[in-house]
Coordinates of C-alpha atoms and ligand atoms in Angstrom, one line a residue:
M274 CA -97.5 101.4 3.4
A275 CA -94.5 101.9 1.2
R276 CA -93.5 102.8 -2.0
L277 CA -90.7 100.8 -3.5
V278 CA -88.9 100.6 -6.8
M279 CA -88.4 96.6 -7.8
K280 CA -85.4 95.9 -10.3
F281 CA -85.2 92.6 -12.3
G282 CA -82.3 91.9 -13.9
G283 CA -81.4 89.8 -17.0
T284 CA -81.4 86.3 -15.7
S285 CA -84.5 87.1 -13.4
V286 CA -86.5 87.9 -16.8
A287 CA -84.7 85.4 -18.9
T288 CA -88.1 83.3 -20.1
V289 CA -91.6 83.8 -19.6
E290 CA -91.4 81.4 -16.7
R291 CA -88.8 83.5 -14.9
I292 CA -90.8 86.7 -15.6
K293 CA -94.0 84.9 -13.9
N294 CA -91.6 84.0 -11.2
A295 CA -90.7 87.8 -10.5
A296 CA -94.4 88.7 -10.8
R297 CA -94.5 86.7 -7.6
H298 CA -92.4 88.9 -5.7
V299 CA -94.0 92.0 -7.3
K300 CA -97.5 90.4 -6.1
R301 CA -96.1 90.1 -2.4
E302 CA -95.3 93.5 -2.0
V303 CA -98.8 94.6 -3.9
E304 CA -100.6 92.5 -1.3
A305 CA -98.8 93.8 1.6
G306 CA -100.2 97.5 0.7
N307 CA -97.2 99.1 -1.0
E308 CA -97.1 101.1 -4.1
V309 CA -94.8 99.5 -6.7
A310 CA -92.7 100.4 -9.6
V311 CA -91.0 97.9 -11.1
V312 CA -87.9 98.2 -13.7
V313 CA -86.8 95.3 -15.8
S314 CA -83.8 94.6 -18.1
A315 CA -83.9 92.6 -21.4
M316 CA -84.0 89.0 -21.4
S317 CA -80.5 87.8 -21.0
G318 CA -78.5 87.6 -23.8
K319 CA -80.9 89.7 -25.5
T320 CA -79.0 93.1 -25.1
N321 CA -75.4 91.4 -26.4
E322 CA -77.5 90.1 -29.5
L323 CA -78.9 93.3 -30.3
V324 CA -75.5 95.1 -29.9
A325 CA -74.0 92.2 -32.1
W326 CA -76.6 93.4 -35.2
C327 CA -75.6 96.7 -35.2
K328 CA -72.1 95.7 -35.4
E329 CA -72.8 93.5 -38.4
A330 CA -75.0 96.2 -40.0
A331 CA -72.0 98.6 -39.8
P332 CA -68.9 98.4 -38.1
L333 CA -68.9 102.1 -37.2
Y334 CA -72.6 102.4 -36.5
D335 CA -74.7 105.7 -35.7
Q336 CA -75.0 105.8 -31.9
A337 CA -78.4 107.4 -31.6
E338 CA -79.7 104.2 -33.8
Y339 CA -77.8 101.7 -31.6
D340 CA -79.6 103.2 -28.7
T341 CA -82.9 102.8 -30.8
V342 CA -82.1 99.0 -31.3
V343 CA -80.7 98.2 -28.0
A344 CA -83.5 99.9 -26.0
S345 CA -86.2 97.5 -27.5
G346 CA -84.9 94.7 -25.3
E347 CA -86.3 96.3 -22.4
Q348 CA -89.8 97.1 -24.0
V349 CA -90.5 93.6 -24.7
T350 CA -89.9 92.6 -20.9
S351 CA -91.8 95.4 -19.6
G352 CA -94.9 94.6 -21.7
L353 CA -94.7 90.8 -20.8
M354 CA -94.5 91.7 -17.2
A355 CA -97.3 93.8 -17.6
I356 CA -99.2 91.1 -19.2
V357 CA -98.3 88.6 -16.8
L358 CA -99.3 90.8 -13.5
R359 CA -102.8 91.7 -15.2
E360 CA -103.4 88.0 -16.0
M361 CA -102.7 87.6 -11.8
G362 CA -105.5 89.9 -11.2
I363 CA -102.7 93.4 -10.4
P364 CA -103.7 96.7 -12.1
A365 CA -100.6 97.2 -14.0
R366 CA -99.2 99.0 -17.3
S367 CA -96.0 99.4 -18.9
W368 CA -94.0 102.6 -19.2
Q369 CA -91.2 103.2 -21.8
G370 CA -88.3 105.7 -20.7
W371 CA -89.9 108.2 -23.1
Q372 CA -93.4 107.8 -21.6
I373 CA -92.3 108.4 -18.0
P374 CA -90.2 110.2 -18.9
I375 CA -86.8 109.6 -17.8
Y376 CA -84.7 112.6 -19.1
G377 CA -81.1 111.4 -20.5
S378 CA -78.0 113.6 -21.4
D379 CA -77.4 112.9 -25.5
A380 CA -74.4 111.0 -25.1
H381 CA -75.8 108.0 -27.2
G382 CA -74.8 104.7 -25.4
S383 CA -73.6 106.0 -22.3
A384 CA -76.3 108.8 -21.2
R385 CA -76.5 110.2 -17.6
I386 CA -80.1 110.6 -16.2
V387 CA -80.6 114.1 -16.0
D388 CA -84.2 114.0 -14.4
V389 CA -87.2 111.9 -13.6
D390 CA -90.7 113.0 -13.8
G391 CA -92.6 110.5 -11.7
A392 CA -95.9 112.4 -11.9
G393 CA -97.7 110.1 -14.6
I394 CA -96.8 106.8 -11.9
I395 CA -97.8 108.6 -8.9
A396 CA -101.4 109.1 -10.5
G397 CA -101.5 105.6 -11.2
F398 CA -100.7 104.8 -7.6
D399 CA -103.4 107.4 -6.5
R400 CA -106.1 106.0 -8.9
N401 CA -106.0 102.3 -8.2
R402 CA -102.3 101.4 -6.9
E403 CA -101.3 100.5 -10.6
V404 CA -97.9 98.9 -10.7
A405 CA -95.8 100.7 -13.0
V406 CA -93.8 98.3 -15.1
C407 CA -90.9 100.6 -16.7
S408 CA -88.2 99.4 -19.0
G409 CA -84.8 100.2 -17.5
F410 CA -81.4 101.0 -19.4
Q411 CA -83.4 103.9 -21.5
G412 CA -84.2 107.6 -21.5
V413 CA -85.2 110.2 -23.9
H414 CA -82.9 113.4 -24.6
A415 CA -85.3 116.2 -24.2
E416 CA -84.2 118.6 -27.1
S417 CA -83.8 115.9 -29.6
R418 CA -86.6 113.8 -28.3
R419 CA -84.2 110.6 -29.2
I420 CA -84.1 107.7 -27.3
V421 CA -80.7 107.2 -25.1
T422 CA -79.4 104.4 -23.2
L423 CA -77.6 104.3 -20.3
G424 CA -74.5 102.2 -20.7
R425 CA -74.2 98.3 -20.1
G426 CA -75.6 97.2 -16.9
G427 CA -77.7 100.8 -17.0
S428 CA -81.1 99.2 -15.4
D429 CA -79.7 99.2 -11.8
T430 CA -79.4 103.0 -12.6
S431 CA -82.9 103.5 -13.9
A432 CA -84.4 101.8 -10.7
V433 CA -82.2 103.9 -8.3
A434 CA -83.3 107.1 -10.0
L435 CA -86.5 106.5 -10.4
A436 CA -86.5 105.4 -6.6
A437 CA -85.0 108.9 -6.0
G438 CA -87.7 110.3 -8.5
L439 CA -90.5 108.9 -7.0
K440 CA -89.3 109.5 -3.2
A441 CA -89.7 105.7 -3.0
D442 CA -88.9 104.5 0.7
R443 CA -86.7 101.4 -0.8
C444 CA -85.1 100.2 -4.0
D445 CA -84.7 96.3 -4.5
I446 CA -82.4 95.2 -7.0
Y447 CA -83.3 91.3 -7.7
T448 CA -80.7 89.7 -9.4
D449 CA -79.3 86.1 -9.4
V450 CA -76.8 86.2 -6.3
D451 CA -78.6 86.8 -2.8
G452 CA -76.7 89.7 -2.0
V453 CA -73.1 91.6 -2.4
Y454 CA -70.5 89.1 -1.7
T455 CA -66.7 89.6 -0.5
T456 CA -65.9 88.8 -4.3
D457 CA -67.5 87.5 -7.2
P458 CA -68.9 84.0 -6.2
R459 CA -68.7 82.5 -9.4
I460 CA -64.8 82.9 -8.9
V461 CA -64.4 82.4 -5.4
P462 CA -66.9 79.5 -4.1
K463 CA -66.0 80.7 -0.4
A464 CA -67.0 84.3 -1.0
R465 CA -69.2 85.5 2.0
R466 CA -72.5 87.5 1.3
M467 CA -72.4 90.5 3.4
N468 CA -75.5 92.1 5.4
K469 CA -74.4 95.7 4.8
V470 CA -71.8 97.4 2.5
S471 CA -70.9 101.0 2.6
F472 CA -72.0 103.5 -0.3
E473 CA -67.9 104.4 -0.7
E474 CA -66.9 100.6 -0.7
M475 CA -69.6 99.7 -3.1
L476 CA -69.0 102.6 -5.3
E477 CA -65.2 101.3 -5.5
M478 CA -66.2 97.8 -5.8
A479 CA -68.2 98.4 -8.8
S480 CA -65.9 101.0 -10.9
L481 CA -62.9 98.2 -10.2
G482 CA -64.9 95.5 -11.8
S483 CA -67.9 94.2 -9.5
K484 CA -70.8 94.3 -12.0
V485 CA -73.3 93.5 -9.4
L486 CA -74.1 96.9 -9.4
Q487 CA -73.6 99.7 -12.1
V488 CA -71.0 102.5 -10.8
R489 CA -73.6 105.2 -11.4
S490 CA -76.5 103.1 -9.7
V491 CA -74.1 103.5 -6.4
E492 CA -73.7 107.0 -6.9
I493 CA -77.5 108.1 -6.8
A494 CA -78.1 105.7 -4.3
M495 CA -75.3 107.9 -2.2
T496 CA -75.9 111.2 -3.1
Q497 CA -79.9 110.8 -3.0
R498 CA -79.9 108.8 0.0
V499 CA -82.0 105.6 -1.5
P500 CA -81.7 102.8 0.6
T501 CA -80.9 100.1 -2.0
Y502 CA -81.0 96.3 -1.3
V503 CA -79.3 93.8 -3.6
R504 CA -81.3 90.4 -3.2
S505 CA -82.1 87.3 -5.3
S506 CA -85.1 86.6 -7.4
F507 CA -84.6 83.1 -7.1
D508 CA -85.4 83.2 -3.5
D509 CA -89.2 81.4 -2.7
P510 CA -91.2 84.6 -3.4
E511 CA -93.4 83.8 -0.4
N512 CA -90.2 83.8 2.1
P513 CA -87.6 86.0 0.6
N514 CA -84.2 87.0 2.2
P515 CA -83.7 90.6 2.5
G516 CA -80.2 90.4 0.6
T517 CA -77.3 93.1 1.0
L518 CA -78.1 96.9 2.1
I519 CA -75.9 99.5 0.6
C520 CA -75.6 102.0 3.5
D521 CA -73.8 104.3 5.5
E522 CA -70.1 103.4 6.9
D523 CA -71.7 104.6 10.3
D524 CA -74.4 102.1 10.2
I525 CA -71.6 99.0 10.0
V526 CA -70.9 97.7 13.2
E527 CA -68.3 95.1 12.4
Q528 CA -65.7 96.9 10.1
Q529 CA -63.0 94.8 8.5
I530 CA -60.0 96.1 7.1
V531 CA -60.5 94.8 3.8
T532 CA -64.1 93.8 2.9
G533 CA -63.8 93.2 -0.7
I534 CA -61.6 91.8 -3.6
A535 CA -62.5 93.0 -7.5
F536 CA -61.0 92.4 -10.7
S537 CA -61.5 93.9 -13.9
R538 CA -60.3 92.4 -17.3
D539 CA -61.4 95.6 -19.0
E540 CA -57.7 97.1 -18.8
A541 CA -54.7 97.0 -21.3
Q542 CA -51.1 97.6 -20.9
I543 CA -49.1 100.0 -23.0
T544 CA -45.2 100.6 -22.2
L545 CA -43.0 103.1 -23.8
R546 CA -39.3 102.2 -24.0
R547 CA -36.4 104.6 -23.4
V548 CA -38.4 107.6 -23.8
A549 CA -36.3 110.7 -23.3
D550 CA -36.2 111.5 -19.6
K551 CA -36.8 115.4 -19.7
P552 CA -39.5 118.1 -18.5
G553 CA -43.1 117.9 -20.6
V554 CA -42.6 114.3 -21.6
A555 CA -45.4 113.1 -19.3
A556 CA -47.7 115.9 -21.1
A557 CA -46.5 114.9 -24.6
I558 CA -47.8 111.4 -23.7
F559 CA -50.9 112.1 -21.7
G560 CA -52.1 115.3 -23.2
P561 CA -53.1 113.5 -26.3
L562 CA -54.6 110.5 -24.8
A563 CA -56.8 112.9 -22.9
D564 CA -57.9 114.9 -25.9
A565 CA -58.9 111.8 -27.2
N566 CA -61.1 110.7 -24.3
I567 CA -59.2 107.6 -23.2
N568 CA -58.9 107.2 -19.7
V569 CA -55.4 106.5 -18.5
D570 CA -55.6 104.5 -15.2
M571 CA -52.3 103.1 -13.5
I572 CA -49.2 104.9 -14.3
I573 CA -45.3 104.1 -13.6
Q574 CA -42.2 105.4 -14.7
V575 CA -38.8 103.5 -14.6
V576 CA -35.5 105.7 -14.9
S577 CA -33.2 103.2 -17.1
D578 CA -29.7 102.5 -16.7
D579 CA -28.4 105.3 -19.0
Q580 CA -29.9 107.8 -16.8
A581 CA -31.2 109.8 -20.1
T582 CA -34.2 108.2 -20.9
T583 CA -36.9 106.3 -19.0
D584 CA -39.5 103.5 -19.4
I585 CA -43.4 104.8 -18.9
T586 CA -46.2 102.1 -18.5
F587 CA -49.8 102.9 -17.9
T588 CA -53.1 101.4 -18.7
V589 CA -56.1 102.1 -20.8
P590 CA -59.6 100.6 -21.2
T591 CA -59.1 97.3 -23.5
A592 CA -62.0 98.9 -25.6
D593 CA -59.2 101.7 -26.4
Y594 CA -56.4 100.0 -26.3
E595 CA -55.7 100.1 -30.5
R596 CA -56.9 103.4 -30.6
A597 CA -54.4 104.6 -27.8
R598 CA -51.5 102.3 -29.7
T599 CA -52.2 104.1 -32.9
L600 CA -52.2 107.6 -31.5
L601 CA -48.7 107.4 -29.9
E602 CA -47.4 105.8 -32.9
S603 CA -48.5 108.9 -34.8
K604 CA -46.8 111.1 -32.2
H605 CA -43.5 109.1 -32.1
D606 CA -41.7 112.3 -33.7
T607 CA -42.8 114.4 -30.7
I608 CA -42.4 111.9 -27.7
S609 CA -39.4 110.1 -29.3
Y610 CA -39.4 106.9 -27.7
Q611 CA -37.4 103.7 -28.8
E612 CA -40.5 101.2 -28.7
I613 CA -44.1 100.7 -27.8
Q614 CA -45.1 97.6 -26.1
G615 CA -48.6 96.2 -25.1
A616 CA -50.3 93.5 -23.6
T617 CA -54.2 93.0 -23.3
D618 CA -54.1 89.5 -21.6
V619 CA -53.7 91.3 -18.1
V620 CA -56.0 92.0 -15.2
K621 CA -56.6 94.3 -12.5
I622 CA -57.2 93.2 -9.3
S623 CA -58.2 95.4 -6.3
A624 CA -59.0 95.0 -2.4
I625 CA -61.1 97.7 -1.0
G626 CA -61.8 98.7 2.5
V627 CA -62.4 102.0 4.5
G628 CA -60.2 100.1 7.0
M629 CA -57.3 101.2 5.1
R630 CA -57.5 104.9 5.8
S631 CA -56.5 103.7 9.6
H632 CA -54.1 100.7 9.0
A633 CA -50.7 100.8 7.6
G634 CA -48.9 97.7 5.6
V635 CA -52.2 96.3 4.3
A636 CA -51.1 96.4 0.3
A637 CA -47.5 95.3 1.3
R638 CA -48.9 92.0 2.7
A639 CA -50.4 91.4 -0.6
F640 CA -47.6 91.9 -2.5
R641 CA -45.6 89.3 -0.5
A642 CA -48.5 87.0 -0.7
L643 CA -48.5 87.4 -4.5
A644 CA -44.7 87.0 -4.8
E645 CA -45.1 83.4 -2.6
K646 CA -47.4 82.2 -5.3
G647 CA -44.9 83.4 -8.2
I648 CA -47.2 86.1 -9.4
N649 CA -45.5 89.1 -11.2
I650 CA -47.1 92.7 -10.5
R651 CA -46.8 94.6 -13.6
A652 CA -48.2 97.9 -12.2
I653 CA -49.6 99.1 -8.7
T654 CA -51.8 102.0 -7.6
T655 CA -53.1 103.0 -4.3
S656 CA -55.4 105.3 -2.9
E657 CA -57.1 106.0 0.6
I658 CA -59.7 102.8 0.5
K659 CA -58.5 100.6 -2.1
F660 CA -55.0 99.5 -4.1
S661 CA -55.0 97.6 -7.2
V662 CA -52.3 95.3 -8.9
L663 CA -52.1 94.4 -12.8
I664 CA -50.9 90.9 -13.2
D665 CA -51.1 88.5 -15.9
A666 CA -54.6 87.2 -16.9
A667 CA -53.8 83.6 -16.3
Y668 CA -53.4 84.3 -12.8
T669 CA -56.6 86.0 -12.1
E670 CA -58.2 83.1 -10.2
L671 CA -55.4 82.4 -8.0
A672 CA -54.7 86.0 -7.2
V673 CA -58.2 86.8 -6.1
R674 CA -58.5 83.6 -3.9
T675 CA -55.0 84.4 -2.6
L676 CA -56.0 87.9 -1.6
H677 CA -59.4 86.5 -0.5
S678 CA -57.8 84.3 2.1
L679 CA -55.1 86.6 3.1
Y680 CA -57.4 89.4 4.7
G681 CA -59.6 86.6 6.3
L682 CA -62.7 86.8 3.9
D683 CA -63.4 83.2 3.4
A684 CA -66.5 82.0 4.4
G685 CA -66.4 79.3 7.4
Ligands
ADP1173 P1 -78.5 91.0 -13.5 O1 -78.8 90.8 -14.7 O2 -79.4 91.1 -12.7 O3 -78.1 92.8 -13.7 P2 -75.4 90.9 -13.4 O4 -75.1 89.9 -14.2 O5 -75.4 92.2 -13.9 O6 -76.9 90.6 -13.1 O7 -75.0 90.9 -11.6 C1 -74.6 89.8 -11.0 C2 -73.8 89.2 -11.4 O8 -72.5 89.9 -10.5 C3 -73.6 87.6 -10.3 O9 -74.2 86.6 -11.0 C4 -71.8 87.6 -9.8 O10 -71.3 86.7 -10.7 C5 -71.7 89.0 -10.2 N1 -70.6 89.6 -9.2 C6 -69.6 90.1 -9.3 N2 -69.0 90.5 -8.3 C7 -69.9 90.4 -7.3 C8 -69.8 90.6 -5.9 N3 -68.9 91.0 -5.1 N4 -70.8 90.1 -5.3 C9 -71.8 89.6 -5.7 N5 -72.3 89.3 -7.3 C10 -71.0 89.6 -8.1
LIG1174 N1 -80.0 95.1 -20.6 C1 -78.9 95.8 -20.5 C2 -77.6 95.4 -20.6 O1 -77.7 94.2 -20.8 C3 -79.3 96.8 -19.3 C4 -79.0 95.9 -18.0 O2 -79.5 95.0 -17.8 O3 -79.3 96.7 -16.9 O4 -76.5 96.1 -20.6
MG1175 MG1 -76.7 94.0 -14.3

């Protein structure tokens, strides 16, 4: 007997029919003698609709009320899943975040999980092996007693945190693909499914744009040692495939130099032209951005012909682009630049692999391959196990496919 957490994402619970199919996967595990907690997302498209309603109600809506609204999508699916399971003769009940409780920080809209109390769910396991159907994406702030949500894609994090809290043997993330691929299979049909991927690489892939798992879910899986699988709810419930295991680097026998390619459209570029080249200028630019909670990612500085001024280019999240520009315009007197330029039609393409630690020249090969395709690189960053390039968004697919082939990742 094992204790499992089974998470079903939006597409896997998109209709009552899909919920019934997901329930068959649950039934299989229950009948195998396991204790099961299920975590569900909202029906696909539902959260977007709820977010849009908040914006329609007031452009600068209150974040706590936003959480009240968007958390409702998961409440519907947890109730429906419990109804379907009971109809199949399986003891089950729904649990909202506040009922479990899953305690979150008070950062409304992107709360962190601070604690999970699994006692009530475990009592149900002990009583009659009752399946706990939990709403993902939501928790409660202990002091204010208000509902909080965990940021988009947060049900993955609910599932892994619940698995850690319940000391589960495994967390299965059921989605619309049968595992983690070398890149998004919707962009590259030749992408290959991996049997295993290391925590470190998955963390980088998720934070560089592979939305198959929310970044925080991978962090928790890694630090709390939760064996986590990504697998398909579209498989035959009687005969499923195991999917991709997220595990330690040492557990992977055949390591590639590059394991995956990720891309993110959530990045915008800002360039300050002809900034006075003197000590303190970087602080004058990036200090106010940091104070405004705007994350700066890539930075490049180019000394211009006159030796007295410099051009500084950097990227910020697309959502913060307008705010960053306005802020820098308001600091024109202290920073003294000649012109501010920006672009939002850019994409960041990244290659990830622990093998980069021990191999030189991995990024250089990419620069050459992209140049041969006529793709101009606007900015570059590198770190121990990844490098990223910023390019025009129009070349996204070409660039991802080029790098995917270059590093030998194409299937068959
Ligand atoms: P869910 O609703 O189940 O949470 P998501 O849409 O959040 O599902 O995540 C699954 C999607 O992630 C897939 O349909 C796929 O297009 C995308 N994806 C991006 N990168 C990858 C990758 N490297 N491997 C697998 N899927 C990926
Ligand atoms: N329903 C939420 C979202 O769409 C959480 C999730 O699906 O993981 O972001
Ligand atoms: Mg998701």
